[in-house]
CSV table of C-alpha atoms in Angstrom, one decimal:
chain,number,residue,atom,x,y,z
B,1,UNK,CA,-21.8,-7.6,-36.0
B,2,UNK,CA,-19.5,-7.7,-38.9
B,3,UNK,CA,-16.6,-9.6,-37.4
B,4,UNK,CA,-16.2,-13.4,-37.7
B,5,UNK,CA,-17.5,-14.8,-34.5
B,6,UNK,CA,-15.7,-17.7,-32.8
B,7,UNK,CA,-17.7,-20.9,-32.1
B,8,UNK,CA,-16.2,-21.5,-28.7
B,9,UNK,CA,-14.0,-19.6,-26.3
B,10,UNK,CA,-12.1,-21.2,-23.4
B,11,UNK,CA,-12.2,-18.8,-20.5
B,12,UNK,CA,-9.7,-19.3,-17.8
B,13,UNK,CA,-10.3,-18.1,-14.2
B,14,UNK,CA,-8.0,-20.2,-12.1
B,15,UNK,CA,-8.2,-18.6,-8.7
B,16,UNK,CA,-11.8,-17.6,-8.4
B,17,UNK,CA,-15.1,-18.9,-9.8
B,18,UNK,CA,-17.7,-16.7,-11.4
B,19,UNK,CA,-20.2,-18.6,-9.3
B,20,UNK,CA,-18.7,-17.2,-6.1
B,21,UNK,CA,-20.3,-14.3,-4.2
B,22,UNK,CA,-18.3,-11.1,-4.8
B,23,UNK,CA,-17.2,-9.3,-1.7
B,24,UNK,CA,-15.4,-12.1,0.2
B,25,UNK,CA,-12.4,-14.4,-0.3
B,26,UNK,CA,-10.8,-13.6,-3.7
B,27,UNK,CA,-14.2,-12.9,-5.3
B,28,UNK,CA,-14.8,-9.4,-6.7
B,29,UNK,CA,-15.3,-7.4,-9.8
B,30,UNK,CA,-13.4,-10.0,-11.9
B,31,UNK,CA,-16.0,-12.6,-11.1
B,32,UNK,CA,-18.7,-10.3,-12.3
B,33,UNK,CA,-16.8,-9.5,-15.5
B,34,UNK,CA,-16.2,-13.2,-16.4
B,35,UNK,CA,-19.8,-14.2,-15.7
B,36,UNK,CA,-21.5,-11.2,-17.5
B,37,UNK,CA,-19.3,-11.4,-20.6
B,38,UNK,CA,-19.7,-15.2,-20.9
B,39,UNK,CA,-23.5,-14.9,-20.6
B,40,UNK,CA,-23.6,-12.3,-23.3
B,41,UNK,CA,-21.3,-14.2,-25.6
B,42,UNK,CA,-23.7,-17.2,-25.3
B,43,UNK,CA,-26.6,-14.9,-26.2
B,44,UNK,CA,-24.7,-14.1,-29.4
B,45,UNK,CA,-24.3,-17.8,-30.2
B,46,UNK,CA,-20.7,-18.0,-29.0
B,47,UNK,CA,-20.2,-20.9,-26.5
B,48,UNK,CA,-18.1,-19.8,-23.5
B,49,UNK,CA,-16.6,-22.6,-21.3
B,50,UNK,CA,-15.1,-21.2,-18.1
B,51,UNK,CA,-12.5,-23.3,-16.4
B,52,UNK,CA,-11.9,-22.6,-12.6
B,53,UNK,CA,-10.4,-24.6,-9.8
B,54,UNK,CA,-12.7,-26.9,-7.8
B,55,UNK,CA,-12.7,-26.0,-4.1
B,56,UNK,CA,-15.2,-28.6,-2.8
B,57,UNK,CA,-15.8,-32.3,-3.4
B,58,UNK,CA,-19.5,-31.5,-3.5
B,59,UNK,CA,-19.2,-29.3,-6.6
B,60,UNK,CA,-20.6,-30.8,-9.8
B,61,UNK,CA,-18.3,-31.1,-12.7
B,62,UNK,CA,-20.1,-28.3,-14.5
B,63,UNK,CA,-22.6,-25.5,-13.8
B,64,UNK,CA,-24.5,-23.7,-16.5
B,65,UNK,CA,-24.8,-19.9,-16.0
B,66,UNK,CA,-27.0,-19.8,-19.1
B,67,UNK,CA,-27.4,-22.1,-22.1
B,68,UNK,CA,-24.0,-21.8,-23.8
B,69,UNK,CA,-22.1,-20.4,-20.8
B,70,UNK,CA,-20.7,-23.2,-18.8
B,71,UNK,CA,-18.4,-23.3,-15.7
B,72,UNK,CA,-16.1,-26.3,-15.5
B,73,UNK,CA,-14.6,-27.1,-12.1
B,74,UNK,CA,-11.1,-28.6,-12.5
B,75,UNK,CA,-9.6,-30.7,-9.7
B,76,UNK,CA,-6.2,-29.1,-8.9
B,77,UNK,CA,-4.8,-29.5,-5.4
B,78,UNK,CA,-6.9,-29.9,-2.2
B,79,UNK,CA,-10.6,-29.2,-2.1
B,80,UNK,CA,-10.3,-26.0,-0.1
B,81,UNK,CA,-9.9,-22.3,-0.7
B,82,UNK,CA,-6.2,-22.0,-1.2
B,83,UNK,CA,-4.7,-18.5,-1.1
B,84,UNK,CA,-3.5,-17.0,-4.3
B,85,UNK,CA,0.1,-17.3,-3.2
B,86,UNK,CA,-0.4,-21.1,-2.9
B,87,UNK,CA,-1.9,-21.5,-6.3
B,88,UNK,CA,1.3,-21.4,-8.5
B,89,UNK,CA,2.1,-24.9,-7.2
B,90,UNK,CA,-1.2,-26.1,-8.7
B,91,UNK,CA,-0.9,-24.6,-12.2
B,92,UNK,CA,0.5,-27.8,-13.6
B,93,UNK,CA,-2.4,-29.9,-12.3
B,94,UNK,CA,-4.9,-27.2,-13.5
B,95,UNK,CA,-3.3,-27.1,-16.9
B,96,UNK,CA,-3.5,-30.9,-17.2
B,97,UNK,CA,-7.2,-30.7,-16.4
B,98,UNK,CA,-7.9,-28.0,-19.1
B,99,UNK,CA,-5.9,-29.9,-21.7
B,100,UNK,CA,-7.7,-33.2,-20.9
B,101,UNK,CA,-11.1,-31.5,-21.3
B,102,UNK,CA,-10.1,-30.3,-24.8
B,103,UNK,CA,-8.6,-33.7,-25.7
B,104,UNK,CA,-12.0,-35.3,-25.4
B,105,UNK,CA,-13.2,-33.3,-28.5
B,106,UNK,CA,-12.2,-33.1,-32.1
B,107,UNK,CA,-9.1,-31.0,-32.9
B,108,UNK,CA,-10.0,-27.3,-33.1
B,109,UNK,CA,-12.7,-27.4,-30.5
B,110,UNK,CA,-11.8,-23.9,-29.1
B,111,UNK,CA,-11.2,-20.9,-31.3
B,112,UNK,CA,-9.8,-18.5,-28.6
B,113,UNK,CA,-8.4,-18.7,-25.1
B,114,UNK,CA,-9.2,-15.8,-22.8
B,115,UNK,CA,-7.3,-15.8,-19.5
B,116,UNK,CA,-8.2,-13.6,-16.5
B,117,UNK,CA,-5.4,-12.7,-14.0
B,118,UNK,CA,-1.8,-13.8,-14.3
B,119,UNK,CA,-2.3,-17.3,-12.9
B,120,UNK,CA,-4.7,-18.0,-15.7
B,121,UNK,CA,-2.4,-16.4,-18.2
B,122,UNK,CA,0.3,-19.0,-17.4
B,123,UNK,CA,-2.2,-21.8,-18.2
B,124,UNK,CA,-3.5,-20.0,-21.3
B,125,UNK,CA,0.0,-19.6,-22.6
B,126,UNK,CA,0.4,-23.4,-22.7
B,127,UNK,CA,-3.1,-24.0,-24.0
B,128,UNK,CA,-2.5,-21.5,-26.8
B,129,UNK,CA,0.6,-23.3,-28.0
B,130,UNK,CA,-1.0,-26.8,-27.6
B,131,UNK,CA,-4.2,-25.9,-29.4
B,132,UNK,CA,-2.9,-23.5,-32.0
B,133,UNK,CA,-5.3,-20.7,-31.2
B,134,UNK,CA,-4.7,-17.1,-30.0
B,135,UNK,CA,-4.4,-16.1,-26.4
B,136,UNK,CA,-6.3,-13.0,-25.2
B,137,UNK,CA,-5.4,-11.9,-21.6
B,138,UNK,CA,-7.0,-9.6,-19.1
B,139,UNK,CA,-4.7,-8.8,-16.1
B,140,UNK,CA,-7.4,-7.1,-13.9
B,141,UNK,CA,-4.7,-6.0,-11.5
B,142,UNK,CA,-1.0,-5.6,-12.0
B,143,UNK,CA,1.7,-6.5,-9.4
B,144,UNK,CA,4.0,-3.6,-10.2
B,145,UNK,CA,1.1,-1.1,-9.9
B,146,UNK,CA,-0.1,-2.6,-6.6
B,147,UNK,CA,3.4,-2.6,-5.1
B,148,UNK,CA,3.8,1.1,-6.0
B,149,UNK,CA,0.7,2.0,-4.0
B,150,UNK,CA,0.7,-0.3,-1.0
B,151,UNK,CA,-1.4,0.4,2.1
B,152,UNK,CA,0.6,0.8,5.3
B,153,UNK,CA,1.4,-2.6,6.6
B,154,UNK,CA,0.3,-4.4,3.5
B,155,UNK,CA,2.4,-7.2,1.9
B,156,UNK,CA,4.0,-6.6,-1.5
B,157,UNK,CA,3.0,-8.9,-4.4
B,158,UNK,CA,5.7,-11.6,-4.7
B,159,UNK,CA,8.4,-11.6,-7.3
B,160,UNK,CA,7.0,-14.9,-8.8
B,161,UNK,CA,3.9,-12.9,-9.8
B,162,UNK,CA,5.9,-10.1,-11.3
B,163,UNK,CA,7.9,-12.5,-13.4
B,164,UNK,CA,4.7,-14.4,-14.4
B,165,UNK,CA,3.0,-11.2,-15.5
B,166,UNK,CA,6.0,-10.2,-17.6
B,167,UNK,CA,5.9,-13.6,-19.3
B,168,UNK,CA,2.2,-13.5,-20.1
B,169,UNK,CA,2.4,-9.9,-21.4
B,170,UNK,CA,5.1,-11.0,-23.7
B,171,UNK,CA,3.2,-14.0,-25.0
B,172,UNK,CA,-0.4,-12.9,-25.3
B,173,UNK,CA,-1.8,-12.2,-28.7
B,174,UNK,CA,-4.1,-9.5,-27.3
B,175,UNK,CA,-3.9,-7.7,-23.9
B,176,UNK,CA,-7.3,-6.3,-22.8
B,177,UNK,CA,-7.0,-3.2,-20.5
B,178,UNK,CA,-10.0,-1.8,-18.6
B,179,UNK,CA,-8.9,1.8,-19.1
B,180,UNK,CA,-6.4,3.9,-21.1
B,181,UNK,CA,-4.5,4.3,-17.7
B,182,UNK,CA,-4.1,0.5,-17.4
B,183,UNK,CA,-3.1,0.3,-21.1
B,184,UNK,CA,-0.3,2.9,-20.4
B,185,UNK,CA,0.8,0.9,-17.4
B,186,UNK,CA,1.2,-2.2,-19.5
B,187,UNK,CA,3.2,-0.3,-22.0
B,188,UNK,CA,5.4,1.6,-19.5
B,189,UNK,CA,5.9,-1.0,-16.8
B,190,UNK,CA,5.7,-4.3,-18.8
B,191,UNK,CA,7.0,-3.2,-22.2
B,192,UNK,CA,3.7,-4.5,-23.8
B,193,UNK,CA,3.4,-4.3,-27.6
B,194,UNK,CA,1.0,-1.4,-28.3
B,195,UNK,CA,-0.3,-3.2,-31.4
B,196,UNK,CA,-1.5,-6.0,-29.3
B,197,UNK,CA,-3.0,-3.9,-26.5
B,198,UNK,CA,-6.6,-2.8,-26.6
B,199,UNK,CA,-8.7,-0.8,-24.1
B,200,UNK,CA,-12.2,-2.2,-23.4
B,201,UNK,CA,-14.1,-0.7,-20.4
B,202,UNK,CA,-16.1,-3.1,-18.2
B,203,UNK,CA,-19.9,-2.7,-18.0
B,204,UNK,CA,-22.7,-2.6,-15.5
B,205,UNK,CA,-26.1,-4.4,-15.6
B,206,UNK,CA,-28.4,-1.4,-15.8
B,207,UNK,CA,-31.5,-3.7,-15.9
B,208,UNK,CA,-30.6,-4.7,-12.3
B,209,UNK,CA,-28.7,-1.7,-11.0
B,210,UNK,CA,-31.0,1.2,-11.4
B,211,UNK,CA,-32.5,4.0,-9.2
B,212,UNK,CA,-35.3,2.9,-6.9
B,213,UNK,CA,-37.2,3.7,-3.8
B,214,UNK,CA,-34.7,4.8,-1.1
B,215,UNK,CA,-37.2,4.7,1.7
B,216,UNK,CA,-38.1,1.1,0.8
B,217,UNK,CA,-34.4,0.1,0.7
B,218,UNK,CA,-33.8,1.6,4.1
B,219,UNK,CA,-36.8,-0.1,5.5
B,220,UNK,CA,-35.5,-3.4,4.2
B,221,UNK,CA,-32.2,-2.8,6.1
B,222,UNK,CA,-34.0,-1.5,9.2
B,223,UNK,CA,-32.5,1.9,8.7
B,224,UNK,CA,-34.2,5.2,9.8
B,225,UNK,CA,-35.5,7.1,6.7
B,226,UNK,CA,-33.8,10.3,7.9
B,227,UNK,CA,-30.4,8.7,8.6
B,228,UNK,CA,-27.2,9.9,6.9
B,229,UNK,CA,-25.9,6.7,5.4
B,230,UNK,CA,-22.4,6.1,4.2
B,231,UNK,CA,-21.6,2.7,2.7
B,232,UNK,CA,-18.6,0.5,1.8
B,233,UNK,CA,-19.1,-2.6,-0.4
B,234,UNK,CA,-16.3,-5.0,-1.1
B,235,UNK,CA,-13.7,-7.3,0.4
B,236,UNK,CA,-12.3,-6.4,3.8
B,237,UNK,CA,-8.6,-6.0,3.0
B,238,UNK,CA,-6.1,-3.2,3.3
B,239,UNK,CA,-6.0,-2.7,-0.5
B,240,UNK,CA,-9.7,-1.7,-0.4
B,241,UNK,CA,-9.1,0.5,2.6
B,242,UNK,CA,-12.5,0.3,4.4
B,243,UNK,CA,-10.7,1.7,7.5
B,244,UNK,CA,-10.5,5.1,5.7
B,245,UNK,CA,-14.3,5.3,5.7
B,246,UNK,CA,-14.5,4.5,9.4
B,247,UNK,CA,-11.8,7.0,10.3
B,248,UNK,CA,-13.5,9.7,8.2
B,249,UNK,CA,-16.8,9.0,9.8
B,250,UNK,CA,-15.3,9.4,13.2
B,251,UNK,CA,-13.8,12.7,12.0
B,252,UNK,CA,-17.2,13.9,10.8
B,253,UNK,CA,-18.8,13.1,14.1
B,254,UNK,CA,-16.0,15.0,15.9
B,255,UNK,CA,-16.6,18.0,13.7
B,256,UNK,CA,-20.4,17.9,14.0
B,257,UNK,CA,-21.3,16.1,17.2
B,258,UNK,CA,-25.1,16.3,16.5
B,259,UNK,CA,-24.4,14.0,13.5
B,260,UNK,CA,-24.0,11.0,15.8
B,261,UNK,CA,-27.7,10.8,16.3
B,262,UNK,CA,-28.2,10.3,12.5
B,263,UNK,CA,-25.1,8.8,11.0
B,264,UNK,CA,-25.0,5.1,9.9
B,265,UNK,CA,-21.9,3.5,8.3
B,266,UNK,CA,-22.7,0.3,6.4
B,267,UNK,CA,-19.9,-2.1,5.6
B,268,UNK,CA,-21.0,-4.9,3.3
B,269,UNK,CA,-18.4,-7.5,2.6
B,270,UNK,CA,-16.2,-10.3,4.0
B,271,UNK,CA,-12.6,-11.0,4.7
B,272,UNK,CA,-10.2,-11.3,1.8
B,273,UNK,CA,-8.4,-14.6,1.0
B,274,UNK,CA,-8.9,-17.2,3.7
B,275,UNK,CA,-10.2,-14.7,6.1
B,276,UNK,CA,-7.8,-15.8,8.8
B,277,UNK,CA,-5.4,-12.9,8.7
B,278,UNK,CA,-7.5,-10.0,10.2
B,279,UNK,CA,-11.0,-11.4,10.8
B,280,UNK,CA,-12.1,-8.7,13.3
B,281,UNK,CA,-9.8,-5.7,12.5
B,282,UNK,CA,-12.6,-3.4,11.4
B,283,UNK,CA,-14.7,-4.2,14.5
B,284,UNK,CA,-11.7,-3.4,16.6
B,285,UNK,CA,-11.1,-0.2,14.8
B,286,UNK,CA,-14.7,0.9,15.2
B,287,UNK,CA,-14.4,0.3,19.0
B,288,UNK,CA,-11.1,2.2,19.1
B,289,UNK,CA,-12.7,5.2,17.3
B,290,UNK,CA,-15.7,5.2,19.5
B,291,UNK,CA,-18.2,4.6,16.7
B,292,UNK,CA,-19.3,1.0,17.3
B,293,UNK,CA,-22.9,2.3,17.6
B,294,UNK,CA,-22.7,3.9,14.2
B,295,UNK,CA,-21.3,1.0,12.1
B,296,UNK,CA,-23.3,-1.9,10.8
B,297,UNK,CA,-21.5,-4.9,9.3
B,298,UNK,CA,-23.4,-6.8,6.7
B,299,UNK,CA,-22.3,-10.1,5.0
B,300,UNK,CA,-21.4,-10.0,1.3
B,301,UNK,CA,-24.5,-9.5,-0.8
B,302,UNK,CA,-25.4,-10.1,-4.4
B,303,UNK,CA,-28.3,-9.5,-6.8
B,304,UNK,CA,-31.2,-7.5,-5.5
B,305,UNK,CA,-29.8,-7.4,-1.9
B,306,UNK,CA,-26.8,-5.6,-3.2
B,307,UNK,CA,-29.0,-3.1,-5.1
B,308,UNK,CA,-30.8,-2.5,-1.8
B,309,UNK,CA,-27.5,-1.5,-0.1
B,310,UNK,CA,-26.7,0.9,-2.9
B,311,UNK,CA,-30.1,2.5,-2.9
B,312,UNK,CA,-30.2,2.9,0.9
B,313,UNK,CA,-26.9,4.9,0.9
B,314,UNK,CA,-26.5,8.6,0.6
B,315,UNK,CA,-22.9,8.1,-0.5
B,316,UNK,CA,-20.8,5.0,-1.4
B,317,UNK,CA,-17.2,5.3,-0.5
B,318,UNK,CA,-14.5,3.5,-2.7
B,319,UNK,CA,-11.3,4.4,-0.8
B,320,UNK,CA,-9.1,1.7,-2.5
B,321,UNK,CA,-5.3,2.1,-2.8
B,322,UNK,CA,-5.6,0.7,-6.3
B,323,UNK,CA,-8.4,-0.3,-8.7
B,324,UNK,CA,-8.0,-1.4,-12.3
B,325,UNK,CA,-11.6,-0.1,-12.8
B,326,UNK,CA,-13.9,-0.1,-9.8
B,327,UNK,CA,-17.2,-1.9,-10.6
B,328,UNK,CA,-18.6,-1.0,-7.1
B,329,UNK,CA,-18.4,2.7,-8.1
B,330,UNK,CA,-20.2,2.0,-11.3
B,331,UNK,CA,-22.9,-0.2,-9.8
B,332,UNK,CA,-23.6,2.4,-7.0
B,333,UNK,CA,-23.9,5.2,-9.6
B,334,UNK,CA,-26.3,3.1,-11.7
B,335,UNK,CA,-28.5,2.9,-8.6
B,336,UNK,CA,-28.5,6.7,-8.4
B,337,UNK,CA,-26.0,7.0,-5.5
B,338,UNK,CA,-23.1,9.3,-5.8
B,339,UNK,CA,-19.6,8.0,-5.0
B,340,UNK,CA,-16.5,9.4,-3.2
B,341,UNK,CA,-13.5,7.5,-4.5
B,342,UNK,CA,-9.7,7.6,-4.5
B,343,UNK,CA,-8.1,9.2,-7.5
B,344,UNK,CA,-6.3,6.0,-8.5
B,345,UNK,CA,-6.4,3.5,-11.4
B,346,UNK,CA,-9.6,3.3,-13.3
B,347,UNK,CA,-11.7,5.2,-10.8
B,348,UNK,CA,-11.4,8.6,-12.6
B,349,UNK,CA,-13.0,6.8,-15.5
B,350,UNK,CA,-15.7,5.1,-13.5
B,351,UNK,CA,-16.6,8.3,-11.6
B,352,UNK,CA,-17.3,11.6,-13.4
B,353,UNK,CA,-15.7,14.0,-11.0
B,354,UNK,CA,-17.9,16.8,-9.9
B,355,UNK,CA,-20.9,15.4,-11.6
B,356,UNK,CA,-21.5,11.8,-10.4
B,357,UNK,CA,-19.1,11.9,-7.4
B,358,UNK,CA,-15.9,13.2,-5.9
B,359,UNK,CA,-12.4,12.0,-6.2
B,360,UNK,CA,-9.9,12.3,-3.3
B,361,UNK,CA,-6.1,12.3,-3.9
B,362,UNK,CA,-4.6,10.0,-1.3
B,363,UNK,CA,-6.0,8.9,2.0
B,364,UNK,CA,-5.7,11.8,4.3
B,365,UNK,CA,-8.6,11.4,6.7
B,366,UNK,CA,-9.4,15.1,6.8
B,367,UNK,CA,-9.7,15.2,3.0
B,368,UNK,CA,-12.0,12.2,3.1
B,369,UNK,CA,-14.1,13.7,5.8
B,370,UNK,CA,-14.3,16.9,3.7
B,371,UNK,CA,-15.5,15.0,0.6
B,372,UNK,CA,-18.0,12.8,2.4
B,373,UNK,CA,-19.4,15.7,4.3
B,374,UNK,CA,-19.7,17.8,1.1
B,375,UNK,CA,-22.1,15.2,-0.4
B,376,UNK,CA,-23.8,13.5,2.6
B,377,UNK,CA,-24.6,16.8,4.4
B,378,UNK,CA,-25.7,18.8,1.4
B,379,UNK,CA,-29.0,17.3,0.2
B,380,UNK,CA,-29.4,19.5,-2.8
B,381,UNK,CA,-25.9,18.8,-4.2
B,382,UNK,CA,-26.3,15.1,-3.4
B,383,UNK,CA,-29.6,14.9,-5.3
B,384,UNK,CA,-28.0,16.7,-8.3
B,385,UNK,CA,-25.2,14.2,-8.3
B,386,UNK,CA,-27.5,11.3,-7.8
B,387,UNK,CA,-29.3,12.1,-11.1
B,388,UNK,CA,-26.1,12.6,-12.9
B,389,UNK,CA,-24.6,9.4,-11.5
B,390,UNK,CA,-27.4,7.3,-13.0
B,391,UNK,CA,-26.9,8.9,-16.4
B,392,UNK,CA,-23.1,8.5,-16.2
B,393,UNK,CA,-23.5,4.7,-15.6
B,394,UNK,CA,-25.7,4.3,-18.7
B,395,UNK,CA,-22.5,5.0,-20.8
B,396,UNK,CA,-21.3,1.5,-19.7
B,397,UNK,CA,-22.9,-1.8,-20.5
B,398,UNK,CA,-21.8,-5.4,-20.6
B,399,UNK,CA,-23.2,-5.7,-24.2
B,400,UNK,CA,-20.8,-3.0,-25.4
B,401,UNK,CA,-17.9,-4.8,-23.5
B,402,UNK,CA,-18.8,-8.1,-25.0
B,403,UNK,CA,-19.1,-6.7,-28.5
B,404,UNK,CA,-15.6,-5.1,-28.1
B,405,UNK,CA,-14.2,-8.4,-26.8
B,406,UNK,CA,-15.5,-10.3,-29.8
B,407,UNK,CA,-13.9,-7.8,-32.0
B,408,UNK,CA,-10.6,-8.2,-30.3
B,409,UNK,CA,-10.9,-12.0,-30.6
B,410,UNK,CA,-11.5,-11.6,-34.4
B,411,UNK,CA,-8.4,-9.4,-34.8
B,412,UNK,CA,-6.3,-11.8,-32.7
B,413,UNK,CA,-7.5,-14.8,-34.7
B,414,UNK,CA,-6.7,-13.1,-38.0
B,415,UNK,CA,-3.2,-12.0,-37.0
B,416,UNK,CA,-2.5,-15.4,-35.4
B,417,UNK,CA,-3.5,-17.2,-38.6
B,418,UNK,CA,-1.2,-14.9,-40.7
B,419,UNK,CA,1.7,-15.5,-38.4
B,420,UNK,CA,1.2,-19.3,-38.5
B,421,UNK,CA,1.2,-19.3,-42.3
B,422,UNK,CA,4.4,-17.2,-42.2
B,423,UNK,CA,6.0,-19.7,-39.9
B,424,UNK,CA,5.0,-22.7,-42.0
């Protein structure tokens, strides 16, 4: 690589740790992103120190993801899983912990700060000014975009977040968007500086997520080899809309009664946030729809167990109301499983419509039943898309993402140094 590599990057992930299992609480694609890019930076000789909030007194001060990629747990507030709405009150304590960690070293210990999500951006803004290094920020989701596409009954993002995002966008030396769509949202909704905004797609670990033996995957999950399997993977929250899959499955059975003998709906994930708001809502919905016998709930899964779920499915549904990218869609396709997803956010980038999956505009249950049925009940078309899905996913990799991030860091450092000399 031609750019000037930083020695160390301070990565801020206040509200969720890359060591947490995606699919429950506040853990999701961002956790994967932070962990995978930090590991690949370390492999290039760039130390990545990830700061996250400690949620247990049993946690060690640090955990090493890989030599050179370290997670530091900062005591900020009670040792418990606070909701994101409670965390702004702990930003002062978290910032103090981050600054103290740097103060134990010689000046200039970190070359770049990379914050993930707006809460981390607030901390990164202060660290940038204290340390005299550029701030690179990844929003991952945007409050104004989420509030414009709320699920029925969902709670809007609070005004404090909107204000906080506006501040971070104005202060960041580089804004990293997952897609051109997100980049345009930053420009149009947040008045971001286009010269400081860069689009870098996330990746997928194609060494782990790759096509495999479907029969073996189904056997591992105790599923009949001849079943029609629809799957949802992710947090159980209204934003992700797993209810749409259940309602569409019930519609399919109503249309084709003989399908009841073969259909299985897998839901792999846990409640969002604290899990206290709607712990059994999907179970109750399945009973209401009369499909309890068709739905299997699995706890959140990672690693090879997650690969098994993807391989076992005929179709993976991603019915989210908003996704900045949609790593689940990419992981499923990398395993050779076509996807039906909502035409929102970054999903039209993650899914090659008509080749690796289908996109549905909106959440009309009849439209979702049509799309799911087109793939799940047409073996020839499904197999063609399965082959194309694996090929589409190969266009994305964490190595490419990391190389692009390092390039963005270099540009930010160069411009930051020029501005500092001009201000001197």
